[in-house]
Coordinates of C-alpha atoms and ligand atoms in Angstrom, one line a residue:
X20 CA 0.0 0.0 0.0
X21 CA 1.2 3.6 -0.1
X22 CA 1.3 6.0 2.6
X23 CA 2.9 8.9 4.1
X24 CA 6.0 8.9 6.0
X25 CA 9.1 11.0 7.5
X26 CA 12.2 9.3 7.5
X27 CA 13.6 12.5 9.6
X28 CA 11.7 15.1 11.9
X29 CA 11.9 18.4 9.9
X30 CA 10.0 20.7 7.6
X31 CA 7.6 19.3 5.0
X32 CA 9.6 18.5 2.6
X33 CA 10.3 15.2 4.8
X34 CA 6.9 13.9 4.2
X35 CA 7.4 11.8 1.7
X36 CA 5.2 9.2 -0.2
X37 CA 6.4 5.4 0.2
X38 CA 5.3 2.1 -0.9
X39 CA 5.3 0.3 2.2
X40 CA 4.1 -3.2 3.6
X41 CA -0.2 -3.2 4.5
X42 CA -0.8 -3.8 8.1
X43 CA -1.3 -7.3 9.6
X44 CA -4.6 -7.7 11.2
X45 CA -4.8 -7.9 15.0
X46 CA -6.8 -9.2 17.6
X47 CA -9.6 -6.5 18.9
X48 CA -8.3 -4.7 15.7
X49 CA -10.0 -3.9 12.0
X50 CA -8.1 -3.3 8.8
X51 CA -9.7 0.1 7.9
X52 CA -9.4 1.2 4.2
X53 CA -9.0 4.8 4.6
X54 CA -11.1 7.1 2.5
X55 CA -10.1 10.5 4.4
X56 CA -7.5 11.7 7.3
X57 CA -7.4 14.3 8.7
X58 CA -5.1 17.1 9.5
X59 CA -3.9 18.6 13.1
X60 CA -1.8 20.8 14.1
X61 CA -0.1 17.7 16.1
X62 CA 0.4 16.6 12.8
X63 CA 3.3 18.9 11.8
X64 CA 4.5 19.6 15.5
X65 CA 5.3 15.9 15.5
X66 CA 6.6 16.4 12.1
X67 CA 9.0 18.8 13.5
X68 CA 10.0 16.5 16.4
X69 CA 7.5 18.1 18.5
X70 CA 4.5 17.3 19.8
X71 CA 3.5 13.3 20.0
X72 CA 7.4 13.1 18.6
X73 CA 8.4 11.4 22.1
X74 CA 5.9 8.5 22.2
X75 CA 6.7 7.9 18.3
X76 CA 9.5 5.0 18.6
X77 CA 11.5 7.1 16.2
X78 CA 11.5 7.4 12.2
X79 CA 10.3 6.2 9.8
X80 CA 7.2 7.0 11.2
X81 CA 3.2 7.2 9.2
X82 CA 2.1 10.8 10.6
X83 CA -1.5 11.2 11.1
X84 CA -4.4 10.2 13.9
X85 CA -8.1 10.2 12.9
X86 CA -9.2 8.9 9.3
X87 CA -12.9 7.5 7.9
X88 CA -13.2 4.8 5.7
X89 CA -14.4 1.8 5.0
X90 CA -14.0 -1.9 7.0
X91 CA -12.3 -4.4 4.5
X92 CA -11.7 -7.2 7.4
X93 CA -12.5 -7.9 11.2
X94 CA -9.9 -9.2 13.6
X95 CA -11.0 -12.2 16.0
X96 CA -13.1 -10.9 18.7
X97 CA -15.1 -8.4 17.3
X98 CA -18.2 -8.7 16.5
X99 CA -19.4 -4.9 16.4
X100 CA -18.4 -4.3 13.2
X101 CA -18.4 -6.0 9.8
X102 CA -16.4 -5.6 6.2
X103 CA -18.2 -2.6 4.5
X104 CA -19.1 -0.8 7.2
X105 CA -18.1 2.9 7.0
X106 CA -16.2 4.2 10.4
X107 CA -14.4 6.9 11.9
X108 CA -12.1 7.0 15.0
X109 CA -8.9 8.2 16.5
X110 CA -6.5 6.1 16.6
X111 CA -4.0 5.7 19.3
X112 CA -3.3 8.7 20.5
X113 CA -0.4 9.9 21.4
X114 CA 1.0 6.6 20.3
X115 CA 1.7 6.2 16.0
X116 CA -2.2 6.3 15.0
X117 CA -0.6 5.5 11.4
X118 CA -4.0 7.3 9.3
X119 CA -2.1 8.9 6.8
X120 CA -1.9 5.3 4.8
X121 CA -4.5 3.2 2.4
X122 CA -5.0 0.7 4.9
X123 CA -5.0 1.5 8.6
X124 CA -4.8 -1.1 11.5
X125 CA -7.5 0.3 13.8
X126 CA -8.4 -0.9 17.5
X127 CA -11.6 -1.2 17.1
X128 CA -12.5 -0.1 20.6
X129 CA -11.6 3.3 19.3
X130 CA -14.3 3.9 15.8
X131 CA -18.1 4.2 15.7
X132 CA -20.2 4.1 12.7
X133 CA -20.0 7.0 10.1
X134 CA -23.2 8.9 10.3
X135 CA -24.8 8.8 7.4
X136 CA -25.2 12.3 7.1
X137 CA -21.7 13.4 7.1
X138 CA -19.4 12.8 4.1
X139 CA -15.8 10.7 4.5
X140 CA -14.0 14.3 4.3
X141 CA -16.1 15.3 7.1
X142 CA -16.4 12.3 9.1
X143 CA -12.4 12.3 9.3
X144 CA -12.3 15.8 10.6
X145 CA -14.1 15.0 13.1
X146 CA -12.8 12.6 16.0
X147 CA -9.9 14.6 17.2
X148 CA -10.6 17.8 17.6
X149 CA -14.5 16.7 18.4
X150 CA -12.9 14.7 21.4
X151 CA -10.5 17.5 22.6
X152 CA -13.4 20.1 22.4
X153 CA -15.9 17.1 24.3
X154 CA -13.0 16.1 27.0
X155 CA -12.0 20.0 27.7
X156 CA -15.6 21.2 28.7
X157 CA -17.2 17.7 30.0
X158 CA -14.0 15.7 31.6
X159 CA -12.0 19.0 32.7
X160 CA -14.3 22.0 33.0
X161 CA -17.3 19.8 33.9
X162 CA -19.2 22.5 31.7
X163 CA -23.3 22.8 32.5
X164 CA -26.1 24.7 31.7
X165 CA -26.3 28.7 32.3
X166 CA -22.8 28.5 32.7
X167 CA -20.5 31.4 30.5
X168 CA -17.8 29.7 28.2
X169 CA -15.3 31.7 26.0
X170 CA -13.9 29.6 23.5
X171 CA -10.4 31.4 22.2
X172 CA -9.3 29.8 18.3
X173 CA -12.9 29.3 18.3
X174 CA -13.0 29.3 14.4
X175 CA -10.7 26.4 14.6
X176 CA -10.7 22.7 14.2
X177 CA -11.1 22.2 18.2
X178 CA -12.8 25.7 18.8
X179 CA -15.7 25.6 15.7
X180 CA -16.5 22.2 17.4
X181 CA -16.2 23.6 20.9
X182 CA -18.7 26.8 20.4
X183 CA -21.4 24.3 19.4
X184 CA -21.1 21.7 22.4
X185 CA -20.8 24.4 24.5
X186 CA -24.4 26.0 23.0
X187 CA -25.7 22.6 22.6
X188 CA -25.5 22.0 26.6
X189 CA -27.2 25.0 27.1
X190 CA -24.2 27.8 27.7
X191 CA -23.6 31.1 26.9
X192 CA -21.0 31.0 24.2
X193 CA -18.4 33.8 23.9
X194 CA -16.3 33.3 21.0
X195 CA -12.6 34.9 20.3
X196 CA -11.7 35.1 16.4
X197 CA -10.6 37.3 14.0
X198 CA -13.6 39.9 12.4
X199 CA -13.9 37.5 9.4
X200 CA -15.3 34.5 11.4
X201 CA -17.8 36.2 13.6
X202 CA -20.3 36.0 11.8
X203 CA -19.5 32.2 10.5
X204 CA -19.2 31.9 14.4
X205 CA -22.8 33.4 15.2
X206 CA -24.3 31.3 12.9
X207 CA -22.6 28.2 14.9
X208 CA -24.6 30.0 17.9
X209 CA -21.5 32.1 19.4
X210 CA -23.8 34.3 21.9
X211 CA -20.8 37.0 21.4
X212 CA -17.9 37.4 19.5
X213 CA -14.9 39.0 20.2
X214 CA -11.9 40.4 17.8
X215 CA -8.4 39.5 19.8
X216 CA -6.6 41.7 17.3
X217 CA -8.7 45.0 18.5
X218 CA -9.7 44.0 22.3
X219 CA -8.2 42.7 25.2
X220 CA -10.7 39.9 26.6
X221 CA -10.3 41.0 30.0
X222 CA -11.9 44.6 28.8
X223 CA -14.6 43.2 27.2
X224 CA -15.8 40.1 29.4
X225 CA -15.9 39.6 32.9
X226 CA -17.1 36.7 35.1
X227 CA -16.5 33.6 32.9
X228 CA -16.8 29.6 34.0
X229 CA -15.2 28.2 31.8
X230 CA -12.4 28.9 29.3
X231 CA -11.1 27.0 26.3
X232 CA -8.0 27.9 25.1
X233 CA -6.8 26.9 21.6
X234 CA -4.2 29.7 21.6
X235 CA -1.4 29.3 25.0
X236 CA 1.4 31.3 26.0
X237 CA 0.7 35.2 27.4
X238 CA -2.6 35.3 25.5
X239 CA -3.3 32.7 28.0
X240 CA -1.9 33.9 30.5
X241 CA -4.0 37.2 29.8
X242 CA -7.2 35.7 29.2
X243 CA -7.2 34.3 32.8
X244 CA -8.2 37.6 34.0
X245 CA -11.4 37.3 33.0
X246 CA -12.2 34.1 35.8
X247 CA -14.5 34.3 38.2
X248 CA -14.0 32.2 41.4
X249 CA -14.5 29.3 40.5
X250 CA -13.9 29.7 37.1
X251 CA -11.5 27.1 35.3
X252 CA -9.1 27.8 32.4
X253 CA -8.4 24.4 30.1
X254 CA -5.7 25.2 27.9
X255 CA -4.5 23.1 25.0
X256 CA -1.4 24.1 23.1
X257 CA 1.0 21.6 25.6
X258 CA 4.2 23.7 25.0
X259 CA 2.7 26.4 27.0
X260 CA 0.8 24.8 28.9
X261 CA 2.9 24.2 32.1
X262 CA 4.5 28.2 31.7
X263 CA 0.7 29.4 31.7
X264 CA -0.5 26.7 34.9
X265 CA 2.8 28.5 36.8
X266 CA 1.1 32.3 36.0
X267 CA -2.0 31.8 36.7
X268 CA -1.5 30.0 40.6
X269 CA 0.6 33.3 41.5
X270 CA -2.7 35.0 40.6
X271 CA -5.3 32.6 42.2
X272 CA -6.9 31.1 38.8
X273 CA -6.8 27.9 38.4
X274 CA -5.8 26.3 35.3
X275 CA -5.0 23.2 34.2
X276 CA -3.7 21.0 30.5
X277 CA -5.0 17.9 29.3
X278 CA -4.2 15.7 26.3
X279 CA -7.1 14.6 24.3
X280 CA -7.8 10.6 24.3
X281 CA -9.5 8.1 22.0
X282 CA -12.8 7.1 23.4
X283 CA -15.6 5.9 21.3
X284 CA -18.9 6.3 23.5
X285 CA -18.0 10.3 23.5
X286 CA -17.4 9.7 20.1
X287 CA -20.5 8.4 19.5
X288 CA -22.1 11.1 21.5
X289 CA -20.7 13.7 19.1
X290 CA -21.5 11.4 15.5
X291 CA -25.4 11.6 17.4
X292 CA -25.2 15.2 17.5
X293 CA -23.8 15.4 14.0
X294 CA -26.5 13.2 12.8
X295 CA -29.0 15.3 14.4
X296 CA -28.3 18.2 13.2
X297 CA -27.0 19.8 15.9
X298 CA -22.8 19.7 15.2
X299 CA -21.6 21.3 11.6
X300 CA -18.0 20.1 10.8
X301 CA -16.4 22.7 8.8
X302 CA -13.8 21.1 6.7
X303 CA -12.0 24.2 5.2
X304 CA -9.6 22.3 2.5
X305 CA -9.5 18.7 1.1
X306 CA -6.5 18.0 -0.5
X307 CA -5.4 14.5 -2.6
X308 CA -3.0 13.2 0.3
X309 CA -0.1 12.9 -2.0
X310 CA -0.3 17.1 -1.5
X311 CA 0.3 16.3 1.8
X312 CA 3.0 18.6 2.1
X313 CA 0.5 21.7 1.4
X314 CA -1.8 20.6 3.6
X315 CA 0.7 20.8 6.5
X316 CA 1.9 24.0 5.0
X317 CA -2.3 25.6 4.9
X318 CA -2.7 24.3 8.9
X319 CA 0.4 25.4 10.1
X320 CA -0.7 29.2 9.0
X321 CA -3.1 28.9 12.0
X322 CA -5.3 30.7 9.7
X323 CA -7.7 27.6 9.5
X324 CA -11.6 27.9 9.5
X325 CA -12.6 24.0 10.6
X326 CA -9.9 21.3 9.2
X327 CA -8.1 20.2 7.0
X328 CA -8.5 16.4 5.4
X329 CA -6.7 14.7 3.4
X330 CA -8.2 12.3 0.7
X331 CA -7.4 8.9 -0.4
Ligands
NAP428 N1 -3.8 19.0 24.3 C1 -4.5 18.4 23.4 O1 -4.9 17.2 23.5 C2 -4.9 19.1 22.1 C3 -5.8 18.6 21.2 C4 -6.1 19.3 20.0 C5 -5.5 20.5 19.8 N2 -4.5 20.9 20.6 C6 -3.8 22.2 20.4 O2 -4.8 23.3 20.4 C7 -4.5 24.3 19.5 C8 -5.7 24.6 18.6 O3 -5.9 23.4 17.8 P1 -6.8 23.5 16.5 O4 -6.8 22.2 15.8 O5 -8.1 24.1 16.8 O6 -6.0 24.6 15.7 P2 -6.3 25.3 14.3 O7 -7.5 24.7 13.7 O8 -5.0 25.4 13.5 O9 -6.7 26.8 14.8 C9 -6.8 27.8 13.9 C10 -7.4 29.0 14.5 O10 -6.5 29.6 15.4 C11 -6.8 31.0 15.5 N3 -5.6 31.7 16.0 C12 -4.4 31.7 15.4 N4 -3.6 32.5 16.1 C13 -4.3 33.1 17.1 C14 -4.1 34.0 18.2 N5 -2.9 34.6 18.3 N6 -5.1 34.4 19.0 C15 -6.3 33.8 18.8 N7 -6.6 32.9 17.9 C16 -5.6 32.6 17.0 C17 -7.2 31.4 14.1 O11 -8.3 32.3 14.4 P3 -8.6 33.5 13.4 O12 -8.4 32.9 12.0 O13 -10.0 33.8 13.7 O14 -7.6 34.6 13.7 C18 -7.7 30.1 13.5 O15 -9.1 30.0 13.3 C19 -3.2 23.8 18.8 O16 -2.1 24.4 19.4 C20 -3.3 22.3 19.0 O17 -2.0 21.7 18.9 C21 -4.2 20.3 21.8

């Protein structure tokens, strides 16, 4: 089969498209073929020798962690799924999910059904930066209704996921972006919107529960000041994440990093939404994943509206 690896951590010219040996099929696992990955920003941090780099096992290494397609055969012990059936999941995370490949070896305790209504671009788009969104507000912030929630990157892959979970539960949704999403972002159901390149949050919102924080570093830091009491700050980005935890407890605000894991009855909880209705995924760009190398180059502008998938 083909698929995409680095042979060396680096820039994107080290992706680089191989002919490689298809995966063996494993107990509890499925052999997947993929119809659509898609893109993180882990993706290219990794790529660089950041990111999930450390729990790689080295180079050569097959980047990428969520993907749809379609069953092709069933390892011993499963009985959930069956060849043909279309599925979505993230794979393995932080460990090699390997989705950036025709055929995929997937666990299958970490896909659910496709929803019919969403496409294999979108269905691939969907897993980790659904579950991140799901695990920040439910698992870490404990999110419920009435409460306020500002969602910063919130035209993001995590964040345009994040504004409608949040709304969905019944919150009031602040969301930060630049001017040109807010009014993509009020049609999400973003209560407010607010430009970071003209306002300082603190000026403009007081009071909040619950913050998600796609962006890190001093805007994090900042953005803190806008807590109430008991207010709680998840924040993603993991290279800051420890530097803005040690800000905010010398000013009383309590903040804390997580890193997103597979789980397929949340995942199934977000594939009901999106079958309801009730959870758009935006999928900005699709490109053929032998243009891979764009791909990372469109996502690491941070310019993104939704994701970014790659096709097979
Ligand atoms: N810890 C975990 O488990 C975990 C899981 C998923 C993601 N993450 C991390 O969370 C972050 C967000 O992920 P993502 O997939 O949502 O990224 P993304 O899709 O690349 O985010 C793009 C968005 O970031 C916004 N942005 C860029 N610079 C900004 C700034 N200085 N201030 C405010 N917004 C800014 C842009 O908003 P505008 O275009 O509106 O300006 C754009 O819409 C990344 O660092 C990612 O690695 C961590």
């Amino acid at each position: 089969m083909r698929a995409i690896q680095i042979h060396s951590f680096g820039g994107p010219e080290v992706l680089q498209l191989d002919e490689v040996t298809p995966p063996l099929l494993e107990v509890g696992h499925v052999i997947v073929h993929t119809r659509a990955a898609g893109v993180n920003p882990i993706d290219w941090k990794t790529r660089e020798g950041g990111g999930a780099a450390s729990f790689s096992g080295g180079v050569p290494l097959i980047l990428g962690w969520e993907m749809s397609g379609e069953i092709e055969s069933v390892g011993t012990g499963i009985s959930i799924f069956n060849p043909g059936d279309a599925v979505m999941g993230l794979l393995n995370f932080p460990q090699p999910g390997r989705c950036y490949a025709e055929q995929v070896n997937a666990n299958a305790a970490h896909l659910v059904l496709k929803p019919k209504n969403l496409s294999f671009a979108e269905a691939a788009a969907l897993p980790l930066a659904g579950l991140t969104a799901w695990q920040a507000l439910y698992d870490h912030a404990h999110l419920q209704a009435g409460q306020r929630v500002v969602i910063s990157a919130a035209a993001g892959g995590v964040g345009h996921l994040a504004v409608q979970i949040a709304k969905a539960a019944g919150a009031e949704v602040i969301a930060v972006a630049s001017q040109a999403n807010h009014d993509y972002l009020r049609q999400l159901g973003a209560d407010a919107v607010i430009d970071y390149h003209s306002t300082e949050l603190s000026d403009a919102v007081q009071d909040v529960d619950i913050i998600l924080d796609g962006v890190g570093g001093l805007s994090a830091v900042q953005a803190c000041r806008c807590l109430n009491h008991n207010g709680i700050m998840v924040t993603l980005p993991s290279a800051t994440a420890q530097q803005v935890i040690d800000a905010a407890s010398q000013t009383g605000h309590r903040v804390t990093g997580m890193r997103v894991v597979p789980n397929a009855d949340q995942l199934q909880e977000l594939a009901d939404l999106a079958e309801q209705g009730k959870l758009r995924v935006e999928v900005a760009a699709r490109f053929p994943f032998t243009e891979v190398a764009a791909a990372h180059q469109a996502s690491q502008s941070g310019k993104t509206r939704g994701k970014i998938v790659l096709e097979f």
